[in-house]
mmCIF file of C-alpha atoms in Angstrom:
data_model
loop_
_atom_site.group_PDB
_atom_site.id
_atom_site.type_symbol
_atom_site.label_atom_id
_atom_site.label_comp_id
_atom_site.label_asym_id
_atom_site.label_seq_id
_atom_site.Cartn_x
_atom_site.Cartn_y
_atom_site.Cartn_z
ATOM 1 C CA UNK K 1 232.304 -133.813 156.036
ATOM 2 C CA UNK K 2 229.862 -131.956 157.900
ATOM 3 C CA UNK K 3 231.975 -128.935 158.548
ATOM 4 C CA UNK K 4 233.181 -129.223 154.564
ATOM 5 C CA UNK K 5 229.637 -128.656 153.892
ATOM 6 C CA UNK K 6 228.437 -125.310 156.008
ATOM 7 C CA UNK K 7 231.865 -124.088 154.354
ATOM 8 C CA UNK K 8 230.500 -124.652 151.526
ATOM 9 C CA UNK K 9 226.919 -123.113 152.230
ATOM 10 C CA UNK K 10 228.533 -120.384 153.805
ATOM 11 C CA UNK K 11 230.963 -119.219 150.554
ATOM 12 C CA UNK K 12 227.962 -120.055 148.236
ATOM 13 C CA UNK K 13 225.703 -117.678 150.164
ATOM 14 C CA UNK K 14 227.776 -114.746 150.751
ATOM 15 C CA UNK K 15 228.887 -115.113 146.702
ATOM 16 C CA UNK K 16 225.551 -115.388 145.943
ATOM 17 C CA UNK K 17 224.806 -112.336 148.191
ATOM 18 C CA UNK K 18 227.478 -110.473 146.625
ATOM 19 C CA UNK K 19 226.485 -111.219 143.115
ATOM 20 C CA UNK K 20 222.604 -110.339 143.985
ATOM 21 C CA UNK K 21 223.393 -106.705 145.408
ATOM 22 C CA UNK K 22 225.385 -106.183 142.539
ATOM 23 C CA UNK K 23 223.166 -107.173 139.903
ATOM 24 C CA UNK K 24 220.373 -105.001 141.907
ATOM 25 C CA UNK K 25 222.909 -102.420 141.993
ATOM 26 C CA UNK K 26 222.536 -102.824 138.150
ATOM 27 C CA UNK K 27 218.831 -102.764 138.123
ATOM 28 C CA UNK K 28 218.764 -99.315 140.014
ATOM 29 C CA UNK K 29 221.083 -98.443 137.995
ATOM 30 C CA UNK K 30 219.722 -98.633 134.498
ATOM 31 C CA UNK K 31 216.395 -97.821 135.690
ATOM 32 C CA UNK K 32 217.538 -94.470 137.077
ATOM 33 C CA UNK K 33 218.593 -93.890 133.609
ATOM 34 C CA UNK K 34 215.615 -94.897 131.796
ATOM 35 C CA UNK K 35 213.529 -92.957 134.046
ATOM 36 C CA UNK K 36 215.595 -89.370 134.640
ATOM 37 C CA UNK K 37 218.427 -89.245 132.877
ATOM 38 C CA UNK K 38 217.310 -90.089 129.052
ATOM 39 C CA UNK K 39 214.450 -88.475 129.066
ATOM 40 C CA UNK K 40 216.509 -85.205 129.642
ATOM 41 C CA UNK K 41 219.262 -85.963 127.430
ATOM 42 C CA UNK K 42 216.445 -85.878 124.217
ATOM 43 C CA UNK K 43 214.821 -82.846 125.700
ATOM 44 C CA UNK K 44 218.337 -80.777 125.961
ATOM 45 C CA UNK K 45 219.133 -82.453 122.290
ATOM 46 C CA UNK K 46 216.057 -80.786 120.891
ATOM 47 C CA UNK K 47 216.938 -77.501 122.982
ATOM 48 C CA UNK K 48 220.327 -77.840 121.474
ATOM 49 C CA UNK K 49 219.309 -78.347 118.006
ATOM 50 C CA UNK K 50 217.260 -75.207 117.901
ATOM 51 C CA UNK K 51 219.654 -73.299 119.307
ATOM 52 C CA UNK K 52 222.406 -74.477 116.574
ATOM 53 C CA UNK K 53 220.344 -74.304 113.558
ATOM 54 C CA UNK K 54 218.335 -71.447 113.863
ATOM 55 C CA UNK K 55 218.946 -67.842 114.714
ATOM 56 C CA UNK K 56 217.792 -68.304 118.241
ATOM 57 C CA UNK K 57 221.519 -69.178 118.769
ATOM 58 C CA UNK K 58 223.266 -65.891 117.828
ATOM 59 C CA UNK K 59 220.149 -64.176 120.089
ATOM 60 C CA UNK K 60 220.990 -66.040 123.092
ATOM 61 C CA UNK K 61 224.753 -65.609 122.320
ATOM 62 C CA UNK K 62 224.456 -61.788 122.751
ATOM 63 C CA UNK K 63 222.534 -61.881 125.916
ATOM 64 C CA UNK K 64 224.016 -64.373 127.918
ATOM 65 C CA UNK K 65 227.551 -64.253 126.910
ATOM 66 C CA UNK K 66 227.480 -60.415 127.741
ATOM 67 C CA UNK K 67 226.564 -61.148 130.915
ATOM 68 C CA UNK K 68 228.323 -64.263 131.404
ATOM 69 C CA UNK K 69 231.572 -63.289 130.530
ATOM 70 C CA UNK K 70 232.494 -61.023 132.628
ATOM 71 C CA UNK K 71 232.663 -60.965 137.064
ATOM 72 C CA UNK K 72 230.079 -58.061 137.480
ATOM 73 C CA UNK K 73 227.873 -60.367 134.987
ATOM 74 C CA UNK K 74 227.898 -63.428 136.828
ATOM 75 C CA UNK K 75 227.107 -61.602 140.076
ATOM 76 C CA UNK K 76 223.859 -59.890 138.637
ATOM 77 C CA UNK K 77 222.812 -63.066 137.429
ATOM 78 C CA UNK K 78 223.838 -65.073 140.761
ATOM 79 C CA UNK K 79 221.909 -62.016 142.479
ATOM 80 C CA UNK K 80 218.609 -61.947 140.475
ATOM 81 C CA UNK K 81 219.059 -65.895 141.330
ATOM 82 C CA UNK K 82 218.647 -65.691 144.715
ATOM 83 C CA UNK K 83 215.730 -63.049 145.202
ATOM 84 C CA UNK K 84 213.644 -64.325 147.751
ATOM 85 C CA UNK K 85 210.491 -64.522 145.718
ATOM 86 C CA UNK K 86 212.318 -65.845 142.790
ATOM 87 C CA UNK K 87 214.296 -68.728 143.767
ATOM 88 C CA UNK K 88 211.775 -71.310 144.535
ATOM 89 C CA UNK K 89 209.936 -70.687 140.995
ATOM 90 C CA UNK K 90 213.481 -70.794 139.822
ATOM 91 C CA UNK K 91 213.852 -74.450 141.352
ATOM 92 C CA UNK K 92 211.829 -77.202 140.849
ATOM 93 C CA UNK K 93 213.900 -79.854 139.389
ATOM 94 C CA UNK K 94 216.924 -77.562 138.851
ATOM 95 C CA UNK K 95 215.184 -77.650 135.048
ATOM 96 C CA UNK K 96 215.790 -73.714 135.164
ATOM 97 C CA UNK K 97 219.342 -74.276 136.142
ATOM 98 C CA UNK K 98 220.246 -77.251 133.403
ATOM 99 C CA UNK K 99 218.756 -75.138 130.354
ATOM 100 C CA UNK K 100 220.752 -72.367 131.226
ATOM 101 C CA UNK K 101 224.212 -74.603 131.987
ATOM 102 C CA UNK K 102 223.567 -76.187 128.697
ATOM 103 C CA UNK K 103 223.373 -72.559 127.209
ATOM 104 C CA UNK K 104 226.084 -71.453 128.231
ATOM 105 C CA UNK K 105 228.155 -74.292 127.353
ATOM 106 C CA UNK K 106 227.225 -74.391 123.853
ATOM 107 C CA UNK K 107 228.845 -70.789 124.188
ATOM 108 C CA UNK K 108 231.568 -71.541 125.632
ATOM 109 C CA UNK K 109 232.255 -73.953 123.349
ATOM 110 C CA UNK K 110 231.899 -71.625 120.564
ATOM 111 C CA UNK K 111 234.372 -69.128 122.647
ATOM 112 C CA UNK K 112 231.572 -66.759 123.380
ATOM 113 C CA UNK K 113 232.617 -67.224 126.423
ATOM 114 C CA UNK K 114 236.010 -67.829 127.958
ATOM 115 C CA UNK K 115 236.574 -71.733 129.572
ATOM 116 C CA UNK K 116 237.867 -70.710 132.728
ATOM 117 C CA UNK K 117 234.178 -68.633 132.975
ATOM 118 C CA UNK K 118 232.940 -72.166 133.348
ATOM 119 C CA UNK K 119 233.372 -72.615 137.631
ATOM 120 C CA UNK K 120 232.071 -69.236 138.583
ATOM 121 C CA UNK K 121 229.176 -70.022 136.146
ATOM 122 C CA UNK K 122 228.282 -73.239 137.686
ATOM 123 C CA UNK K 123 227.373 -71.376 140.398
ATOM 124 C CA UNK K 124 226.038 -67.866 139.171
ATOM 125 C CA UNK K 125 223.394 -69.912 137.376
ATOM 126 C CA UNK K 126 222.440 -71.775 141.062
ATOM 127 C CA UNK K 127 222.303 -69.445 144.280
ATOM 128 C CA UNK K 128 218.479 -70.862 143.845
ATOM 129 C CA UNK K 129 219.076 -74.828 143.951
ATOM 130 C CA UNK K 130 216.578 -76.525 146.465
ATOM 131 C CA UNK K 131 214.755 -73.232 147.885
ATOM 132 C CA UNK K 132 211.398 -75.124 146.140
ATOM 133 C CA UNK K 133 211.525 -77.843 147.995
ATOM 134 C CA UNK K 134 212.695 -76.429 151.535
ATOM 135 C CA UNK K 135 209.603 -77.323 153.448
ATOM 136 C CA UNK K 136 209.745 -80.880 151.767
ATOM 137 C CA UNK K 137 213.205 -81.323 152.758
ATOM 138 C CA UNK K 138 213.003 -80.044 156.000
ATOM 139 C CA UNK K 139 210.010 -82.963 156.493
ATOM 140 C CA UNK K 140 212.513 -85.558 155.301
ATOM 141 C CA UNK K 141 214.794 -84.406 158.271
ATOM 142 C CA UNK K 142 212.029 -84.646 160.620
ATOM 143 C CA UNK K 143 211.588 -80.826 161.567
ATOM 144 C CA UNK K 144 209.212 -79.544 163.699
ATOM 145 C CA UNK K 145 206.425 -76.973 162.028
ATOM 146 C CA UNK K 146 208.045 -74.374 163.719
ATOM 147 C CA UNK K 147 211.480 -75.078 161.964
ATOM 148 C CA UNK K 148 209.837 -75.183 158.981
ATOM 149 C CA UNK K 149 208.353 -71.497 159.280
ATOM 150 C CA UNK K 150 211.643 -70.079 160.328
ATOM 151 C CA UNK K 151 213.599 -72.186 157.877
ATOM 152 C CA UNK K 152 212.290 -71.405 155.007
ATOM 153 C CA UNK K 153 212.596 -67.556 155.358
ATOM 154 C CA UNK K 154 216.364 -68.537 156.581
ATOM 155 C CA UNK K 155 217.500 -70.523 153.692
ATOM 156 C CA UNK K 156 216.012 -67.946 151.374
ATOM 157 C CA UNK K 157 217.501 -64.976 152.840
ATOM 158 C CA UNK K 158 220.786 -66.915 153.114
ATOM 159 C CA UNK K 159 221.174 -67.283 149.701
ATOM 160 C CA UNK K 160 220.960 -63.909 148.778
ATOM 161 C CA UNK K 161 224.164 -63.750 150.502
ATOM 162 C CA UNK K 162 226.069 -66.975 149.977
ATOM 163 C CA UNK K 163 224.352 -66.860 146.250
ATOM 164 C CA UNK K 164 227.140 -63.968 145.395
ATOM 165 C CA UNK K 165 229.856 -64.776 147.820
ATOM 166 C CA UNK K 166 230.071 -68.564 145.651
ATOM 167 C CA UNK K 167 230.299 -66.546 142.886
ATOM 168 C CA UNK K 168 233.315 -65.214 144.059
ATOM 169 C CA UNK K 169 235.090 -67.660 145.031
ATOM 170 C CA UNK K 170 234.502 -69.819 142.261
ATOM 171 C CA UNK K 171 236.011 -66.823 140.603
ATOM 172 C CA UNK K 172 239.009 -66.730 142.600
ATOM 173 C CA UNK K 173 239.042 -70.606 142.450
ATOM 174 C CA UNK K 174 239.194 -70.581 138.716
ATOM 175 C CA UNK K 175 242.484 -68.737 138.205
ATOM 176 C CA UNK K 176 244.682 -70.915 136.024
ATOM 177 C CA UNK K 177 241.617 -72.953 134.722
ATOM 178 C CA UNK K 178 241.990 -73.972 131.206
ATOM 179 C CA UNK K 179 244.044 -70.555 130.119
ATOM 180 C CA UNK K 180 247.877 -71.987 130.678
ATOM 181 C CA UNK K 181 247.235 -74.556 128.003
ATOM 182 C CA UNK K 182 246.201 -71.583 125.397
ATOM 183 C CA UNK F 1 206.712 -71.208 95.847
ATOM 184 C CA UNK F 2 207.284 -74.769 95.965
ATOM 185 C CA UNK F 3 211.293 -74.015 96.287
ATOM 186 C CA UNK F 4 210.524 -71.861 99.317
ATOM 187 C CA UNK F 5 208.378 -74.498 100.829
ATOM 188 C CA UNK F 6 210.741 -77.191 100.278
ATOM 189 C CA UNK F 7 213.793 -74.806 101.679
ATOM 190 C CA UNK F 8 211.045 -74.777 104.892
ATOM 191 C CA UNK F 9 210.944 -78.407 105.086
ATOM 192 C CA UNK F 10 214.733 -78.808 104.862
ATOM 193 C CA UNK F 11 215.257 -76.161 107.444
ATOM 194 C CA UNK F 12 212.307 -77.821 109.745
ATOM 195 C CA UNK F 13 214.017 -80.975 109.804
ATOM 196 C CA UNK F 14 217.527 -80.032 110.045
ATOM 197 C CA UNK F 15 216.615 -78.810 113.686
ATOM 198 C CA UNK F 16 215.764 -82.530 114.220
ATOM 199 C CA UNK F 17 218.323 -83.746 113.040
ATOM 200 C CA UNK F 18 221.088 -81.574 114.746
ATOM 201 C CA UNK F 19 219.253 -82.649 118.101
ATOM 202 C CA UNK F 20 219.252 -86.276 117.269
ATOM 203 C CA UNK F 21 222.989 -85.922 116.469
ATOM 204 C CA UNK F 22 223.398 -84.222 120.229
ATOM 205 C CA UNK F 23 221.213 -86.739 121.399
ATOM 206 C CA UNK F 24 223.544 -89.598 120.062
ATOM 207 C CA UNK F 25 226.690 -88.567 120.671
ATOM 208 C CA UNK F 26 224.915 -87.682 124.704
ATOM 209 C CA UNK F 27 224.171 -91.408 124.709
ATOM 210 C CA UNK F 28 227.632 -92.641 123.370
ATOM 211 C CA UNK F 29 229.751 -90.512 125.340
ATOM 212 C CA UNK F 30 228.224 -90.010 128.940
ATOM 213 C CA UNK F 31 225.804 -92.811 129.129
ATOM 214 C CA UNK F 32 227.749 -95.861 129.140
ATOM 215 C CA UNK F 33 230.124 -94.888 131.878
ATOM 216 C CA UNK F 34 227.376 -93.026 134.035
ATOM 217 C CA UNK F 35 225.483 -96.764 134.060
ATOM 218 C CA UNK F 36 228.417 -98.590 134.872
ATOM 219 C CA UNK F 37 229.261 -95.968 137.310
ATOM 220 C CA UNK F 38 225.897 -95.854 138.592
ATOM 221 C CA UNK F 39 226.352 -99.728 139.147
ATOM 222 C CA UNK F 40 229.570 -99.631 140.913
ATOM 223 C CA UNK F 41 228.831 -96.817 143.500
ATOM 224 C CA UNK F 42 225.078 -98.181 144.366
ATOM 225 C CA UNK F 43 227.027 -101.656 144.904
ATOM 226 C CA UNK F 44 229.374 -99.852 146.822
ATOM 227 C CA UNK F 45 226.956 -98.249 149.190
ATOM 228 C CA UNK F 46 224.611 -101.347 149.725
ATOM 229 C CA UNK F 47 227.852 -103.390 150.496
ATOM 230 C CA UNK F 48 228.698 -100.703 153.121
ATOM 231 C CA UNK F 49 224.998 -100.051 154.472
ATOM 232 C CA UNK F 50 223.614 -96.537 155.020
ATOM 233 C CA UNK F 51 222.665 -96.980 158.470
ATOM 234 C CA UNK F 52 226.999 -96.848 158.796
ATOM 235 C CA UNK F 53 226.753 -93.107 158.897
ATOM 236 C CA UNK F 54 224.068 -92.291 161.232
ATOM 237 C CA UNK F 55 227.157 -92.256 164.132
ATOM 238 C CA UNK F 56 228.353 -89.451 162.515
ATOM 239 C CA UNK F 57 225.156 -87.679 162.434
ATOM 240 C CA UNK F 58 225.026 -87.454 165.766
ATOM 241 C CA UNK F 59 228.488 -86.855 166.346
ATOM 242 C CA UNK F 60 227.532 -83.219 164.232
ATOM 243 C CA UNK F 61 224.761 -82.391 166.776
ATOM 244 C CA UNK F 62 227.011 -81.503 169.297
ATOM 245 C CA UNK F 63 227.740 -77.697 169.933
ATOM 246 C CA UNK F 64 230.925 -76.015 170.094
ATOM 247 C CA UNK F 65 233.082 -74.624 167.188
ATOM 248 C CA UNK F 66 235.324 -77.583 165.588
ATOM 249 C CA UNK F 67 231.808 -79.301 165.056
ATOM 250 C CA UNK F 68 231.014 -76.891 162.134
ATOM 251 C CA UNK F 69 233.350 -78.597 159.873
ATOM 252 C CA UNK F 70 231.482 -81.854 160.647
ATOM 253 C CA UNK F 71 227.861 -80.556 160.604
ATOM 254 C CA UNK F 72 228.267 -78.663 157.307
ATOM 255 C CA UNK F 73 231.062 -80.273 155.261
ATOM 256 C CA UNK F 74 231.609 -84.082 156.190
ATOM 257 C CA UNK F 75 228.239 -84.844 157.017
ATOM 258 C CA UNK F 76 226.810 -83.062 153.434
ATOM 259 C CA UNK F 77 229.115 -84.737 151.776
ATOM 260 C CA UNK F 78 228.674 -87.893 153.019
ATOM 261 C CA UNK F 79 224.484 -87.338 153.355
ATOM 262 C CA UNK F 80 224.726 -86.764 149.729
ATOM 263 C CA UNK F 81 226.907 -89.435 148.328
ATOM 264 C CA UNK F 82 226.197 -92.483 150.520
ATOM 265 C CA UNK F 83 222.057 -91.357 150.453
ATOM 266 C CA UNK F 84 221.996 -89.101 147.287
ATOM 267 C CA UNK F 85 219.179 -86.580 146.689
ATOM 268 C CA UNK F 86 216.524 -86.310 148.081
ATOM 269 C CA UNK F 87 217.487 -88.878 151.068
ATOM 270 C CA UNK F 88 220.309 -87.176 152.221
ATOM 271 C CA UNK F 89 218.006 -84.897 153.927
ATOM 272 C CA UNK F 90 216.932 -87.455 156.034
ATOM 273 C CA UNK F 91 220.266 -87.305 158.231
ATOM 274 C CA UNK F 92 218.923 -83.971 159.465
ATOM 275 C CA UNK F 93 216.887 -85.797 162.054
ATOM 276 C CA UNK F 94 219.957 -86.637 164.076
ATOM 277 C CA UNK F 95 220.639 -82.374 164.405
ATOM 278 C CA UNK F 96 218.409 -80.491 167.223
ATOM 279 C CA UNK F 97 215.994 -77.965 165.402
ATOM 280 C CA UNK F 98 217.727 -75.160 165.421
ATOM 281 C CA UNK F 99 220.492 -76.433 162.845
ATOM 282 C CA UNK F 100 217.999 -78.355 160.866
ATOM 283 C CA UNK F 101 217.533 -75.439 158.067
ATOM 284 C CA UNK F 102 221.282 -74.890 157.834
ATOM 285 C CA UNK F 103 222.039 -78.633 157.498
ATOM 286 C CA UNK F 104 219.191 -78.628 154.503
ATOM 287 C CA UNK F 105 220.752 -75.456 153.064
ATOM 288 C CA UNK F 106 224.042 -76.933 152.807
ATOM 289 C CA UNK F 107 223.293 -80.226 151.794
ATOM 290 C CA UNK F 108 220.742 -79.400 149.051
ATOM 291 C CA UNK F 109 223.432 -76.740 147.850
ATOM 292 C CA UNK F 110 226.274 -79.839 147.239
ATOM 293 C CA UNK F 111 223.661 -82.021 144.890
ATOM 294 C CA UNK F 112 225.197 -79.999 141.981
ATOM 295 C CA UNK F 113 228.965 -80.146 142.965
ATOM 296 C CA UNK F 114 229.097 -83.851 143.496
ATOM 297 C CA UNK F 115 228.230 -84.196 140.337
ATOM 298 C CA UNK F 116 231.278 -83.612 138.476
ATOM 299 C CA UNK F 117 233.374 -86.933 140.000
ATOM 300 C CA UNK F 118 229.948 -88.880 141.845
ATOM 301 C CA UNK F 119 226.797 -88.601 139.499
ATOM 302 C CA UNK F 120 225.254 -91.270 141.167
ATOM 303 C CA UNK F 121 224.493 -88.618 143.350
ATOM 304 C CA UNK F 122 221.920 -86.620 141.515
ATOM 305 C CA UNK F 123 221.591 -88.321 137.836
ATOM 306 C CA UNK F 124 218.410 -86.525 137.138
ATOM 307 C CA UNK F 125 220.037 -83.285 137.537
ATOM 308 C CA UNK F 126 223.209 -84.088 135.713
ATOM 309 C CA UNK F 127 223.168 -80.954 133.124
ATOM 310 C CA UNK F 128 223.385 -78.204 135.410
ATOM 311 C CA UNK F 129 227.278 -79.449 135.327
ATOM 312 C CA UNK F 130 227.257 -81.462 131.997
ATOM 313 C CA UNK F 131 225.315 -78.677 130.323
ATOM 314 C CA UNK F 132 228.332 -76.652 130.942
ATOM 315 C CA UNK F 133 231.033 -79.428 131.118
ATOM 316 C CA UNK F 134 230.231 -79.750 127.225
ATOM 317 C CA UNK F 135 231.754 -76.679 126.083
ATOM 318 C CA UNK F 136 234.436 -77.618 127.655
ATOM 319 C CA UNK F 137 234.980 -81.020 125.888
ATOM 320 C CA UNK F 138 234.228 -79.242 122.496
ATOM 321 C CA UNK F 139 237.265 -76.467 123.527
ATOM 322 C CA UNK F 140 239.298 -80.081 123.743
ATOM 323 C CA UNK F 141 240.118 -79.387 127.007
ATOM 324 C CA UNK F 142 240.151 -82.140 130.324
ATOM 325 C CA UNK F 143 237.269 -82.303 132.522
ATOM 326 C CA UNK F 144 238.720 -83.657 135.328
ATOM 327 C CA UNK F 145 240.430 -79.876 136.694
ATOM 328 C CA UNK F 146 237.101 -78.256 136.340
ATOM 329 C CA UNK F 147 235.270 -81.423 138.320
ATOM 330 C CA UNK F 148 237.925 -81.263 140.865
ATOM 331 C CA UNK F 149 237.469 -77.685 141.429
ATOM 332 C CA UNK F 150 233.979 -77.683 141.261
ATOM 333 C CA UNK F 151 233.960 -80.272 144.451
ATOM 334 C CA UNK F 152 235.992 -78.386 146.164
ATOM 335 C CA UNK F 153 234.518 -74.833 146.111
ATOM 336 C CA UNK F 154 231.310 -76.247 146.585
ATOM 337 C CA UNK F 155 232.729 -77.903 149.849
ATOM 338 C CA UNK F 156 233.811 -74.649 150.880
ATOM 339 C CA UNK F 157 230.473 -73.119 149.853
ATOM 340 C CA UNK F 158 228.490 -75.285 151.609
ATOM 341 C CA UNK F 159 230.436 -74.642 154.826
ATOM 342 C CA UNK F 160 229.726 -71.207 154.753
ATOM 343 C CA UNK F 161 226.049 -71.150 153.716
ATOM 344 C CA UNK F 162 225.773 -73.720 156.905
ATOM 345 C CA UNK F 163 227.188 -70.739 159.287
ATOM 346 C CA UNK F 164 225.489 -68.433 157.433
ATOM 347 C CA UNK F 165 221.949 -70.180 157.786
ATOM 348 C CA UNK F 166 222.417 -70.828 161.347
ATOM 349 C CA UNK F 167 223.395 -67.605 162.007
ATOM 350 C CA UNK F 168 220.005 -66.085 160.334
ATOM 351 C CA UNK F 169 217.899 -68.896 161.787
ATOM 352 C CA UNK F 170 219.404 -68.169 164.897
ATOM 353 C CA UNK F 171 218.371 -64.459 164.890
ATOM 354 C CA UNK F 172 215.095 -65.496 164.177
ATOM 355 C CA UNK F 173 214.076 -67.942 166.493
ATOM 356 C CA UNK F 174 214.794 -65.368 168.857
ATOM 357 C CA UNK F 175 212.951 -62.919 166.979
ATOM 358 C CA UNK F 176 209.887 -65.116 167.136
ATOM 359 C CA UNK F 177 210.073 -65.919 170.781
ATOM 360 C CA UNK F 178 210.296 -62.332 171.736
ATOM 361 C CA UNK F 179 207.283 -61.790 169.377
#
């Protein structure tokens, strides 16, 4: 009887373990998406909506989708990116990076821009994701100062290679990409 | 007058209410499947435990070529999806200094092309990919090809702005000792 009981205790605790970490699970979930996804979603809306109803649209249109539809376009705008004294104003939050994804996409949903544009443009408009927060995440990682003075420079200089060179090979990666089916 | 006023009005409001119609049909499509996503993965990874991966992390430390794979693909990936941003660059503490700012560079340049298949990953910074992703959907295309790719070059991207990072910092350090 005894040993019918711990058996017992023992599947009712680990269920009841199970069932906590996933309703926690739950919790973080929903709360991340209270917190940082929603209140994004209604800020792109509104960016959206202006862009759709007023003339601002047609504007943007001609810039970006000149530059955006073509190789040498996406590499100016991958390079500009990645200038060392750009890229970490560029950064913070990737906020730059988001406006000008959802940009595009309203073009390219329009045909402004060709769909198989979309991979290289994923990362032309990104050579400058996390140079703002290099020191920071260098700290996470536990670096010494001294890390952190030649990192930075590093990273940043880094970019204004790799920043291109993804570029490219997102462009080579994207052959076949949403064209066959046209 | 009035007529041109009212036309005003209308055209005020309309931008409102094209962004409330985005809004809604951002809610109703992504939202419901990113929670119960969200739910399943952060299950996944406290039923797993975190601390699971820190073998690995010092597996990547070691020198020698066929670790650069490890150090600046697996371990990113794995930083990133079991710790998500900005904890994954935590698992930099198991790498000696002078690979620290490549591991950061590589793992803070794969928060964006998780995203596609794992947005658990990054949810805050979910429209640098569903920003563009839309167009997509309103062409009536799939998703799923341009996530899969997306993954994948940034695996290959991250790989090489890990050599190329080391390589610089590399250079440097020695620079600054010879200072």
């Amino acid at each position: 009887m005894d040993g019918l009981n711990a058996l017992l205790v023992k599947i009712g605790r680990s269920v009841g373990g199970v069932v906590g970490t996933l309703y926690q699970a739950g919790r973080d979930s929903v709360d991340t998406v209270i917190r940082n996804v929603i209140p994004f979603m209604a800020f792109i809306s509104f960016i959206i909506g202006l862009i759709l109803t007023t003339g601002v649209g047609t504007w943007i249109a001609n810039g970006i989708s000149g530059s955006a539809s073509s190789l040498g376009g996406l590499l100016i705008v991958s390079v500009v990116c990645a200038i060392p004294v750009l890229s970490p104003l560029l950064g913070p939050g990737a906020v730059i990076a988001q406006i000008v994804g959802t940009l595009l996409g309203v073009e390219i949903g329009k045909g402004t821009i060709p769909a198989q544009y979309a991979l290289p443009a994923l990362f032309a408009i990104n050579p400058q994701v996390g140079c703002d927060f290099i020191p920071v995440g260098l700290a996470l990682g536990e670096a010494e100062p001294e890390t952190v003075e030649v990192g930075v420079p590093a990273v940043l200089f880094s970019r204004l290679v790799t920043g291109p060179l993804s570029v490219v090979i997102a462009y080579l990666a994207s052959f076949g990409l949403y064209s066959s089916s046209n | 007058m009035t007529e041109t006023l009212a036309s005003w009005a209308e055209e005020f409001i309309a931008v409102f209410s094209k962004g409330g119609e985005v809004l809604l049909s951002l809610m109703g499509g992504i939202l419901p499947t990113l929670v119960v996503l969200l739910t399943a993965v952060n299950a996944l990874i406290r039923l797993i435990g975190v601390e699971k991966i820190e073998g690995l992390g010092r597996a990547a430390a070691q020198p020698g070529i066929q670790w650069y794979p490890v150090r600046y693909m697996v371990l990113p990936f794995l930083a990133v999806f079991f710790l998500t941003n900005p904890m994954a660059y935590t698992m930099g503490r198991f790498l000696p200094e002078r690979f620290k700012p490549a591991f950061y560079d590589s793992a803070v340049s794969f928060v964006h092309p998780i995203l596609g298949i794992f947005p658990h990953a990054n949810p805050g910074e979910l429209f640098v990919y569903t920003g563009i992703a839309a167009g997509i959907t309103t062409l009536g295309y799939g998703l799923g090809d341009l996530a899969v790719r997306y993954l994948l070059v940034g695996l290959v991207v991250i790989f090489i702005r890990g050599i190329v990072t080391e390589a610089i910092t590399k250079v440097m350090i020695a620079r600054k000792e010879n200072a």
